């Protein structure tokens, strides 16, 4: 979520190290030992399947093709390099030994020509097959942009003077700077700017070990990394800067002695197998990939049912992650982070260690992570390999089955398979996981950890707390505490929302799918006869969604609303089409104003969207949502048109939101918070698929 501090974020040097890693032919899977197949050879060296991610050699080849094309200056960076996935029809018909097409998509950012391009390269023929100038849209920010932005800001005398006036001396570019870097967002004042822009805010505490002290919201700059200039500098009077305890690296601030420790329980064992890019766990099977923007992608998720392998989802991914702050104050109104498209979930992902970030029984997998590649031969420099970006482990999940009658019991404990990755994004770190269950359901879980963003105020006492302490009437935040919570004297934690958009290309028993909405109606019925009375009655209304424009739907807890993706051509024994239901487990309503509905944030306006499958439509907010032009139309809003979504290949987009009103307990380091959504078989199986695992001890 939250942008990128120079010190806390990944530097260009780290990016260069990544490159060295990819070029050094890394990686693969590798867990020392686990049940099932063990690999002898690197999975990525030679693609065995059309969906295998780009290998280190292929990424090197992409760079080579782009450099030799002569179209880009030596001051170019090739970023966001990922497999251009072949059309689904070709993938589904693939047989081992078939020819495998290998194309890569990339963004070329030419800092000398001040232009950026969307490029597609055919690796096998070593040719550029598509080259599109991006005009004003800009590919997401890379390490070089952050370095340039920091350099521009720390050399600008007006910025340095503005900071100095607030008691924040910066001694020029040599000093590391605690600043928050982000895309400029949808800013009408910058529509005429043709540069590559970065918005920069500063921290009030440049001295602590912890990067995230309160944000200085009285100085803000927009810089153009192409021209090296400050495009706009905003300065407002505001609250004097004071030191507050926020440094979580200080044990006294953590109050380390005050907590009674409960040691973590140890979980052992594993019963899944990884073979190349395929994971098998009980009846479940899935293929995985990893790329700079989305990080982990799951493909071809299937379930073996009575000896038949049945497809459920062709491709599951996180298509965008946004956090949006709800404070209309001058600097805060720009505070939004399109983390995936601006920074890259795969790019910023980090290695995990079993027993630390993930349970001790986890297997970690090390995909090739293509970081930006500089065109100039003198960059990058060799470095240490980084790996272990994907984790997979099993966990106890309560009871799967339980029946007791007299002294007899049938029971089975539940185990879940968790597969995901960890992404530090500035002040927050997200753990993004897919969770598979023995009852045929699966879930997405986002675990949010880290530090809330805060600002300083003059007051030390909570102005509205008298109401809750016994005064009558409703209360309203005063101006200082607007849109936030006084989490500590003089520190307001700012209200915000976290949004995740999941893209699920369902293929429930094949590609011809449809969606119906299920609403439970609770109606009282008159019971006739003697002692007539009202009795509760429950009815479910099913509505098939015919067209994409009708399938912009919102969760409704009162109606226990769910949506079932079904296959009209695959019927169960009762004639019911087989299906999978989307079950919201909590959600929220967007805080974006209506004027943002058509743009990149538009996916937050509805929880469920359904569109016809179209090649290349992988992101709710499109391929280049950073610095969108006024007529940017690569968004769900425009795709949700009059096209039919009945009995055809469809894609389900689920927007999962959390409104975070900070509490004192969230400061200075919040406890982890989990949000999730469940995908549950709804007539997919003839009966409980876990029935056979029940035992009578
Ligand atoms: Cu939050």
XYZ file of C-alpha atoms and ligand atoms in Angstrom:
698
model
C 0.000 0.000 0.000
C 1.786 2.772 0.504
C 4.190 3.897 -1.958
C 7.821 3.722 -1.464
C 10.308 5.194 0.921
C 13.781 5.400 -0.446
C 15.327 3.676 2.499
C 12.611 1.197 3.159
C 11.826 0.426 -0.427
C 13.847 -1.473 -2.949
C 16.539 0.591 -4.476
C 17.795 0.546 -8.000
C 20.698 -1.451 -6.647
C 18.280 -4.062 -5.368
C 16.625 -4.085 -8.751
C 20.002 -4.597 -10.323
C 20.654 -7.466 -7.967
C 17.399 -9.021 -9.064
C 18.456 -8.748 -12.617
C 21.720 -10.428 -11.843
C 19.707 -13.151 -10.272
C 17.536 -13.640 -13.275
C 20.490 -13.596 -15.603
C 22.332 -16.032 -13.449
C 19.796 -18.651 -14.229
C 18.146 -19.117 -11.058
C 15.843 -20.822 -9.547
C 13.342 -23.000 -9.031
C 11.518 -24.841 -6.734
C 12.835 -26.117 -4.275
C 12.051 -27.446 -1.172
C 14.500 -29.731 0.345
C 12.055 -32.499 0.950
C 8.390 -32.987 0.756
C 5.989 -35.708 -0.079
C 5.628 -36.595 -3.695
C 7.824 -35.636 -6.551
C 11.117 -33.944 -6.076
C 12.679 -32.072 -8.881
C 16.004 -32.769 -10.344
C 16.182 -30.007 -12.899
C 15.248 -26.326 -12.861
C 11.666 -25.845 -13.964
C 12.260 -22.590 -15.763
C 15.263 -23.500 -17.850
C 13.286 -24.899 -20.761
C 9.599 -24.123 -20.921
C 7.651 -27.311 -20.660
C 4.262 -25.677 -20.904
C 2.891 -22.561 -22.647
C 2.103 -20.946 -19.270
C 5.557 -21.428 -17.763
C 6.862 -18.002 -16.716
C 9.764 -16.499 -18.615
C 13.071 -18.077 -17.746
C 16.165 -16.087 -16.902
C 17.541 -16.898 -20.340
C 14.378 -15.683 -22.006
C 14.439 -12.412 -20.074
C 18.040 -11.915 -21.138
C 16.960 -12.605 -24.702
C 14.182 -10.001 -24.433
C 16.666 -7.386 -23.329
C 19.002 -8.351 -26.141
C 16.275 -8.100 -28.784
C 15.173 -4.689 -27.494
C 18.707 -3.298 -27.300
C 19.633 -4.539 -30.762
C 16.467 -3.156 -32.317
C 18.074 0.280 -32.216
C 14.772 1.847 -31.250
C 15.724 2.768 -27.707
C 18.504 4.908 -26.324
C 21.069 3.650 -23.834
C 19.113 5.628 -21.252
C 16.221 3.176 -21.468
C 14.848 0.709 -18.976
C 12.862 -2.344 -19.966
C 10.393 -3.029 -17.211
C 7.286 -5.048 -16.423
C 8.631 -7.920 -18.505
C 6.332 -10.887 -18.463
C 5.091 -13.750 -20.541
C 2.571 -12.711 -23.169
C 0.281 -15.599 -22.387
C -0.859 -17.482 -25.474
C -4.585 -17.533 -26.241
C -6.495 -19.899 -24.032
C -7.580 -22.158 -26.876
C -3.961 -22.966 -27.664
C -3.103 -23.597 -24.034
C -6.054 -25.878 -23.368
C -5.238 -27.959 -26.433
C -1.559 -28.227 -25.567
C 0.047 -31.663 -25.476
C 3.630 -32.367 -24.357
C 5.886 -32.116 -27.370
C 3.769 -29.461 -29.087
C 5.459 -26.281 -30.223
C 5.333 -23.652 -27.477
C 4.959 -20.019 -28.540
C 7.081 -17.678 -26.433
C 6.312 -13.989 -26.459
C 7.016 -11.372 -23.834
C 5.319 -8.089 -23.012
C 7.397 -5.252 -21.672
C 7.345 -1.521 -21.151
C 10.274 0.384 -22.592
C 10.925 3.649 -20.790
C 13.358 5.824 -22.712
C 14.576 8.553 -20.364
C 16.609 10.283 -23.082
C 13.817 10.389 -25.652
C 11.308 11.066 -22.839
C 8.945 8.488 -24.251
C 7.615 5.139 -23.163
C 6.346 2.241 -25.202
C 4.385 -0.973 -24.853
C 6.415 -3.666 -26.589
C 5.750 -7.280 -27.478
C 8.696 -9.448 -28.405
C 8.664 -12.835 -30.076
C 11.511 -14.585 -28.322
C 11.776 -17.478 -30.748
C 12.117 -15.310 -33.839
C 13.996 -12.597 -31.890
C 11.765 -9.836 -33.246
C 9.662 -7.021 -31.926
C 6.148 -7.871 -33.077
C 4.364 -4.877 -31.581
C 5.564 -1.434 -30.552
C 3.106 1.139 -29.307
C 3.986 4.618 -28.068
C 2.144 5.225 -24.807
C 1.604 8.939 -25.353
C 0.748 10.423 -21.959
C 0.045 7.202 -20.095
C 3.045 6.019 -18.155
C 4.133 2.523 -17.191
C 4.251 2.014 -13.433
C 7.165 3.413 -11.475
C 10.442 1.537 -11.205
C 13.474 1.871 -8.966
C 15.114 4.334 -11.328
C 12.106 6.677 -11.100
C 12.272 6.683 -7.333
C 16.005 7.377 -7.367
C 15.504 10.211 -9.854
C 12.587 11.673 -7.891
C 14.602 11.614 -4.697
C 17.503 13.290 -6.437
C 15.328 16.022 -7.943
C 13.614 16.709 -4.623
C 16.803 16.842 -2.580
C 18.512 19.223 -5.000
C 15.630 21.683 -5.193
C 16.337 24.691 -3.007
C 12.678 25.632 -2.646
C 11.851 22.182 -1.302
C 14.839 22.153 1.025
C 13.915 25.598 2.335
C 10.292 24.608 2.839
C 11.413 21.571 4.833
C 13.938 23.587 6.799
C 11.253 26.101 7.771
C 9.451 23.173 9.381
C 12.500 22.060 11.285
C 13.396 19.265 8.855
C 16.906 19.945 7.571
C 17.920 17.884 4.556
C 21.584 18.103 3.704
C 21.266 17.529 -0.005
C 21.124 14.415 -2.188
C 23.716 12.527 -0.191
C 21.373 12.195 2.747
C 18.897 9.410 2.702
C 15.431 10.835 2.612
C 12.260 9.575 4.191
C 9.726 10.460 1.599
C 6.605 8.892 0.232
C 6.614 8.442 -3.551
C 3.504 7.702 -5.535
C 1.872 8.028 -8.906
C 0.228 11.408 -9.416
C -3.223 9.892 -9.756
C -6.053 11.504 -11.645
C -5.111 15.161 -11.233
C -6.817 17.672 -13.557
C -4.136 20.238 -12.773
C -1.531 17.970 -14.379
C -3.437 17.004 -17.517
C -1.238 19.244 -19.646
C 1.972 17.716 -18.306
C 3.660 15.321 -20.710
C 6.364 14.107 -18.362
C 6.780 11.029 -16.231
C 5.520 12.253 -12.909
C 6.047 11.252 -9.311
C 4.298 12.796 -6.334
C 6.540 13.208 -3.304
C 5.558 13.709 0.326
C 7.940 13.852 3.237
C 8.141 12.320 6.682
C 8.192 14.582 9.729
C 10.871 12.460 11.385
C 14.005 12.010 9.285
C 16.089 10.690 12.175
C 14.385 7.605 13.597
C 15.145 4.071 12.456
C 11.505 3.668 11.511
C 10.598 5.204 8.156
C 6.970 5.890 8.967
C 6.653 8.714 11.372
C 3.729 11.073 10.835
C 3.482 12.438 7.300
C 4.366 16.083 6.755
C 1.176 17.226 5.077
C 2.164 20.844 4.562
C 4.726 20.314 1.777
C 4.170 18.248 -1.339
C 5.989 18.173 -4.660
C 5.306 16.711 -8.085
C 8.465 16.015 -10.050
C 9.038 15.006 -13.667
C 11.781 12.401 -13.861
C 12.124 12.891 -17.631
C 13.000 16.592 -17.482
C 14.455 16.526 -13.979
C 12.324 19.405 -12.745
C 9.853 20.109 -9.999
C 6.524 20.487 -11.778
C 4.641 21.803 -8.797
C 5.391 22.536 -5.181
C 2.655 22.886 -2.679
C 3.240 24.571 0.640
C 0.679 25.320 3.324
C 0.805 26.547 6.872
C 0.109 23.791 9.323
C 0.833 22.121 12.581
C 4.370 22.565 13.954
C 6.412 19.402 13.706
C 6.944 17.641 17.014
C 8.583 14.340 17.877
C 6.202 11.574 18.850
C 7.034 7.992 19.808
C 6.633 5.938 16.652
C 9.941 4.137 16.242
C 8.990 0.478 16.456
C 12.646 -0.512 16.362
C 12.922 0.984 19.855
C 11.927 -1.729 22.385
C 10.650 0.971 24.735
C 8.182 2.138 22.107
C 7.082 -1.468 21.599
C 6.795 -1.777 25.371
C 8.526 -5.099 24.921
C 8.643 -5.871 28.620
C 4.907 -5.358 29.033
C 3.678 -8.193 26.836
C 3.188 -11.734 28.109
C 4.414 -13.973 25.379
C 2.559 -16.996 24.084
C 4.915 -19.030 21.923
C 3.630 -19.969 18.460
C 2.399 -23.547 18.079
C 4.425 -25.768 15.814
C 2.798 -27.406 12.850
C 4.658 -30.148 11.049
C 4.231 -32.282 7.984
C 3.087 -31.744 4.464
C 1.263 -33.831 1.954
C 1.372 -31.852 -1.239
C 3.725 -32.226 -4.166
C 5.289 -29.706 -6.496
C 6.419 -30.903 -9.896
C 7.710 -28.168 -12.142
C 5.027 -25.519 -11.941
C 2.252 -27.881 -10.917
C 1.021 -28.338 -7.360
C -0.937 -31.445 -6.387
C -2.709 -31.681 -3.055
C -5.263 -34.407 -2.526
C -7.856 -34.005 -5.263
C -6.697 -30.450 -6.075
C -4.274 -29.613 -8.843
C -3.116 -26.219 -10.068
C -0.332 -24.661 -12.062
C 1.436 -21.529 -10.862
C 3.291 -18.634 -12.441
C 4.802 -15.423 -11.173
C 5.239 -12.058 -12.837
C 6.311 -8.520 -11.873
C 2.857 -6.973 -11.787
C 0.555 -9.612 -10.330
C 3.065 -11.728 -8.469
C 1.585 -15.189 -8.025
C -0.874 -16.389 -10.665
C -2.692 -19.728 -10.448
C -3.763 -21.511 -13.608
C -5.883 -24.490 -14.480
C -7.249 -25.146 -11.009
C -9.006 -28.496 -11.066
C -10.437 -31.121 -8.741
C -10.403 -34.870 -9.218
C -13.906 -36.151 -8.648
C -14.465 -39.921 -8.778
C -11.503 -40.374 -11.105
C -12.453 -37.480 -13.381
C -10.344 -34.301 -13.373
C -12.788 -31.434 -13.539
C -11.739 -27.854 -14.381
C -12.902 -25.024 -12.132
C -10.759 -21.954 -12.809
C -8.475 -21.324 -15.773
C -6.650 -18.366 -14.228
C -6.821 -16.699 -10.794
C -4.905 -13.563 -9.907
C -4.974 -10.298 -8.034
C -5.621 -7.746 -10.754
C -5.148 -4.548 -8.725
C -4.576 -3.424 -5.162
C -5.520 0.100 -4.117
C -5.462 1.927 -0.865
C -7.286 5.197 -0.700
C -7.229 7.678 2.148
C -10.417 9.394 3.201
C -9.112 12.741 4.349
C -10.048 15.652 2.103
C -7.211 17.794 3.487
C -4.896 19.443 0.989
C -2.127 16.858 0.825
C -4.212 13.850 1.823
C -6.665 14.177 -1.019
C -3.951 12.817 -3.304
C -3.189 9.910 -1.053
C -3.976 6.796 -3.030
C -1.744 3.929 -3.992
C -2.391 1.664 -6.952
C 0.139 -0.743 -5.594
C -0.008 -3.393 -8.276
C 0.083 -1.250 -11.397
C 2.350 1.458 -9.947
C 4.897 -0.635 -8.097
C 4.296 -4.302 -8.984
C 3.334 -6.960 -6.463
C 5.842 -9.404 -7.930
C 8.566 -6.790 -8.143
C 8.190 -5.760 -4.513
C 7.577 -9.279 -3.194
C 10.073 -10.530 -0.699
C 11.578 -13.835 0.341
C 9.960 -15.671 3.218
C 11.552 -17.994 5.743
C 9.703 -21.019 7.157
C 9.177 -20.527 10.867
C 9.242 -16.742 10.447
C 6.916 -15.169 7.867
C 5.261 -18.528 7.219
C 4.792 -21.649 9.359
C 7.732 -23.962 9.868
C 6.176 -26.626 7.648
C 6.034 -24.309 4.611
C 7.725 -25.066 1.318
C 9.133 -22.028 -0.440
C 9.483 -21.662 -4.187
C 11.796 -19.290 -6.002
C 10.450 -18.015 -9.297
C 12.416 -15.823 -11.633
C 11.343 -12.263 -10.905
C 12.082 -10.031 -13.862
C 13.021 -6.678 -12.446
C 13.613 -3.732 -14.760
C 16.522 -4.228 -17.128
C 18.690 -1.287 -18.072
C 19.632 -0.934 -21.706
C 23.081 0.378 -20.843
C 25.685 -2.384 -20.607
C 27.329 -0.937 -17.484
C 24.228 -1.609 -15.375
C 23.401 -3.887 -13.578
C 25.994 -5.251 -11.220
C 26.120 -8.757 -9.855
C 24.571 -9.454 -6.520
C 23.146 -12.004 -4.184
C 20.303 -14.182 -5.388
C 16.902 -13.514 -3.924
C 14.398 -16.299 -3.923
C 11.679 -17.996 -1.922
C 8.981 -15.594 -3.066
C 6.165 -18.150 -3.058
C 5.103 -20.156 -0.045
C 2.895 -23.214 0.256
C 1.915 -24.911 3.466
C -0.875 -26.800 5.158
C -2.657 -25.677 8.279
C -5.219 -27.059 10.649
C -8.683 -25.666 9.990
C -10.963 -27.058 12.655
C -13.307 -29.880 11.857
C -14.097 -30.971 8.343
C -16.849 -33.388 9.353
C -18.435 -34.270 12.639
C -21.420 -36.357 13.563
C -22.194 -37.765 16.971
C -24.954 -40.128 17.896
C -24.972 -41.671 21.315
C -21.463 -42.942 21.805
C -20.615 -43.177 18.103
C -18.788 -40.441 16.231
C -17.831 -39.853 12.631
C -15.253 -37.151 12.281
C -12.326 -35.745 10.354
C -10.088 -32.795 11.065
C -9.749 -30.278 8.288
C -6.503 -29.336 6.626
C -6.129 -26.417 4.257
C -3.470 -25.743 1.641
C -2.269 -22.148 1.611
C -0.290 -20.855 -1.370
C 0.691 -17.230 -1.671
C 3.321 -14.539 -1.466
C 4.379 -11.645 0.726
C 4.636 -8.066 -0.519
C 6.119 -5.226 1.518
C 4.636 -2.026 0.065
C 6.019 0.737 2.205
C 4.264 1.069 5.532
C 2.076 -1.973 4.920
C 3.001 -5.535 4.075
C 0.399 -7.726 2.429
C 0.308 -11.487 2.576
C -1.792 -12.562 -0.392
C -2.880 -16.202 -0.309
C -5.149 -18.644 -2.010
C -6.522 -21.271 0.358
C -7.758 -24.661 -0.818
C -10.073 -26.795 1.269
C -11.091 -30.426 1.304
C -14.776 -29.622 0.888
C -14.041 -28.352 -2.614
C -14.101 -24.687 -1.695
C -11.258 -22.241 -1.973
C -10.723 -18.752 -0.677
C -8.610 -15.681 -1.172
C -7.103 -14.114 1.917
C -5.300 -10.819 2.227
C -3.475 -10.325 5.483
C -2.656 -6.685 6.151
C 0.210 -5.835 8.447
C 2.362 -2.831 9.239
C 1.929 0.780 10.137
C -0.988 3.100 9.546
C -0.301 6.486 8.007
C -0.589 9.331 10.485
C -0.455 13.111 10.701
C 0.271 15.509 13.526
C -2.286 17.754 15.177
C -2.052 20.375 17.899
C -4.344 18.622 20.334
C -3.399 15.882 22.755
C -6.857 14.994 24.006
C -9.650 13.357 22.072
C -12.156 16.119 21.436
C -15.189 13.947 20.824
C -14.655 11.283 23.434
C -16.878 13.055 25.957
C -19.826 11.784 23.932
C -18.929 8.175 24.327
C -17.989 8.781 27.934
C -21.588 9.685 28.756
C -22.613 12.922 27.067
C -25.760 12.757 25.005
C -26.110 13.092 21.273
C -24.087 12.066 18.269
C -20.672 13.458 17.757
C -18.767 14.843 14.856
C -15.036 14.912 14.388
C -13.623 18.354 14.883
C -11.491 19.770 12.129
C -8.190 18.582 13.531
C -9.377 15.034 14.031
C -11.352 14.939 10.787
C -11.356 11.605 8.960
C -9.207 9.904 11.518
C -8.664 8.748 15.059
C -6.466 10.264 17.705
C -4.340 7.152 18.218
C -1.803 8.837 20.484
C -1.529 12.384 21.850
C -0.939 14.666 18.834
C -1.130 11.787 16.330
C -4.134 11.100 14.105
C -4.347 7.798 12.236
C -6.052 8.615 8.957
C -9.143 6.675 7.829
C -8.694 4.763 4.600
C -9.807 1.847 2.505
C -7.932 -1.164 1.190
C -9.201 -2.637 -2.068
C -8.239 -5.839 -3.858
C -9.598 -6.832 -7.218
C -9.487 -10.539 -7.979
C -9.733 -11.757 -11.531
C -11.063 -15.286 -11.832
C -11.486 -16.844 -15.225
C -13.890 -19.567 -14.187
C -14.194 -22.646 -16.391
C -16.605 -24.708 -14.318
C -16.594 -28.054 -16.153
C -15.436 -26.167 -19.249
C -15.511 -22.631 -20.629
C -19.254 -22.264 -21.321
C -20.363 -20.643 -18.069
C -23.035 -18.264 -16.786
C -23.769 -16.430 -13.549
C -26.849 -16.216 -11.393
C -27.476 -14.098 -8.349
C -29.010 -15.731 -5.293
C -31.038 -13.632 -2.866
C -32.648 -15.088 0.215
C -36.007 -13.572 1.040
C -37.244 -13.877 4.580
C -40.996 -13.562 4.441
C -43.604 -14.217 7.096
C -46.511 -16.316 5.856
C -49.986 -16.387 7.288
C -50.842 -19.845 8.507
C -54.564 -20.444 8.045
C -56.872 -22.236 10.457
C -57.419 -22.224 14.143
C -54.908 -20.141 16.043
C -53.820 -18.487 12.767
C -50.441 -16.891 13.076
C -47.482 -15.701 11.077
C -44.705 -18.225 10.582
C -41.258 -17.598 9.181
C -40.695 -18.708 5.619
C -37.508 -18.683 3.630
C -37.328 -18.441 -0.151
C -34.407 -17.986 -2.514
C -34.739 -15.970 -5.689
C -32.271 -16.852 -8.471
C -31.672 -14.340 -11.216
C -29.508 -15.205 -14.204
C -27.386 -12.259 -15.266
C -27.656 -11.983 -19.028
C -25.307 -9.182 -19.972
C -22.118 -7.719 -18.601
C -23.786 -4.393 -17.847
C -26.317 -6.171 -15.591
C -23.584 -7.999 -13.746
C -22.259 -5.039 -11.769
C -23.512 -6.226 -8.400
C -22.983 -5.513 -4.727
C -22.927 -7.711 -1.667
C -26.053 -7.659 0.481
C -25.838 -9.315 3.859
C -29.559 -8.868 4.526
C -30.295 -11.087 1.525
C -27.380 -13.505 2.203
C -26.525 -12.630 -1.371
C -24.198 -14.872 -3.348
C -23.490 -15.471 -7.005
C -23.177 -18.858 -8.647
C -21.002 -19.401 -11.685
C -22.605 -22.361 -13.391
C -22.272 -24.451 -16.519
C -25.638 -24.633 -18.299
C -24.439 -27.681 -20.252
C -23.200 -29.725 -17.303
C -26.029 -30.970 -15.135
C -25.926 -32.849 -11.869
C -28.142 -35.862 -11.137
C -31.097 -33.653 -10.168
C -30.834 -31.586 -13.344
C -29.176 -28.726 -11.539
C -26.296 -27.133 -13.450
C -22.952 -27.587 -11.731
C -21.614 -24.422 -10.191
C -19.358 -22.532 -7.849
C -20.660 -19.717 -5.673
C -18.937 -16.480 -4.717
C -19.592 -15.970 -0.998
C -18.664 -12.515 0.318
C -17.177 -12.641 3.809
C -17.510 -8.975 4.569
C -16.969 -6.081 2.217
C -17.406 -2.341 2.143
C -18.706 0.460 -0.074
C -16.258 2.576 -2.050
C -15.400 6.065 -0.864
C -14.512 7.186 -4.365
C -16.788 9.909 -5.711
C -18.935 9.174 -8.756
C -16.562 11.156 -10.958
C -13.998 8.349 -10.595
C -16.259 5.526 -11.714
C -15.010 5.290 -15.289
C -11.334 5.407 -14.398
C -8.825 3.055 -12.790
C -10.538 3.179 -9.383
C -13.884 2.294 -10.956
C -13.659 -1.381 -10.026
C -14.317 -0.415 -6.394
C -17.829 0.751 -7.304
C -19.147 -2.816 -7.380
C -18.149 -6.007 -5.639
C -18.927 -8.328 -8.531
C -18.314 -7.767 -12.212
C -18.649 -10.318 -14.998
C -17.278 -9.802 -18.497
C -16.914 -12.024 -21.537
C -13.445 -13.525 -21.790
C -11.276 -11.429 -24.086
C -7.599 -12.088 -24.738
C -5.350 -9.698 -22.881
C -7.938 -8.285 -20.455
C -6.078 -9.163 -17.284
C -6.494 -6.067 -15.134
C -9.590 -4.375 -13.736
C -7.993 -1.003 -14.378
C -6.230 -1.902 -17.591
C -2.644 -2.220 -18.636
C -1.480 1.385 -18.164
C -3.572 3.064 -15.464
C -0.732 5.250 -14.176
C -1.190 8.874 -15.288
C -4.341 7.958 -17.196
C -5.432 10.266 -19.951
C -8.874 11.797 -19.741
C -10.250 9.285 -22.259
C -8.579 6.227 -20.693
C -11.060 3.433 -21.286
C -9.196 0.224 -20.442
C -11.324 -0.342 -17.335
C -14.125 -2.577 -16.125
C -16.578 0.267 -16.471
C -16.202 0.181 -20.245
C -15.933 -3.585 -20.520
C -19.199 -4.126 -18.672
C -21.171 -3.492 -21.841
C -24.177 -5.096 -23.528
C -22.275 -8.264 -24.503
C -23.834 -11.528 -23.400
C -22.302 -13.346 -20.465
C -24.568 -16.381 -20.737
C -23.203 -19.794 -21.717
C -19.877 -18.517 -22.907
C -16.369 -18.093 -21.620
C -16.629 -15.466 -18.886
C -14.394 -13.754 -16.369
C -15.477 -12.896 -12.825
C -13.933 -9.875 -11.098
C -14.416 -9.574 -7.369
C -13.615 -6.340 -5.551
C -12.824 -6.914 -1.898
C -12.730 -3.826 0.271
C -11.965 -3.018 3.871
C -12.648 0.310 5.520
C -9.944 0.876 8.063
C -10.819 3.304 10.828
C -7.656 3.266 12.935
C -7.751 2.476 16.642
C -5.187 3.308 19.297
C -4.224 -0.372 19.127
C -3.154 0.126 15.501
C -0.409 2.499 16.597
C 2.501 2.462 16.147
C 2.351 -1.070 14.683
C -0.984 -2.685 13.986
C -1.924 -6.294 14.615
C -2.428 -8.208 11.371
C -5.883 -7.914 9.865
C -7.354 -10.442 7.416
C -9.964 -9.913 4.709
C -11.223 -12.701 2.504
C -13.783 -14.091 0.100
C -14.912 -17.684 -0.334
C -15.569 -19.637 -3.539
C -17.693 -22.635 -2.677
C -19.035 -25.515 -4.755
C -22.745 -25.025 -5.355
C -24.037 -28.193 -6.964
C -20.629 -28.934 -8.476
C -20.453 -32.245 -6.614
C -23.168 -34.820 -6.214
C -22.630 -34.816 -2.469
C -20.063 -33.731 0.079
C -16.733 -34.419 -1.681
C -15.018 -34.915 1.682
C -17.495 -37.533 2.861
C -15.106 -40.404 2.256
C -12.516 -38.909 4.581
C -14.843 -39.217 7.571
C -13.861 -41.971 9.963
C -15.409 -43.651 12.963
C -12.618 -44.100 15.475
Cu -5.284 0.033 6.787
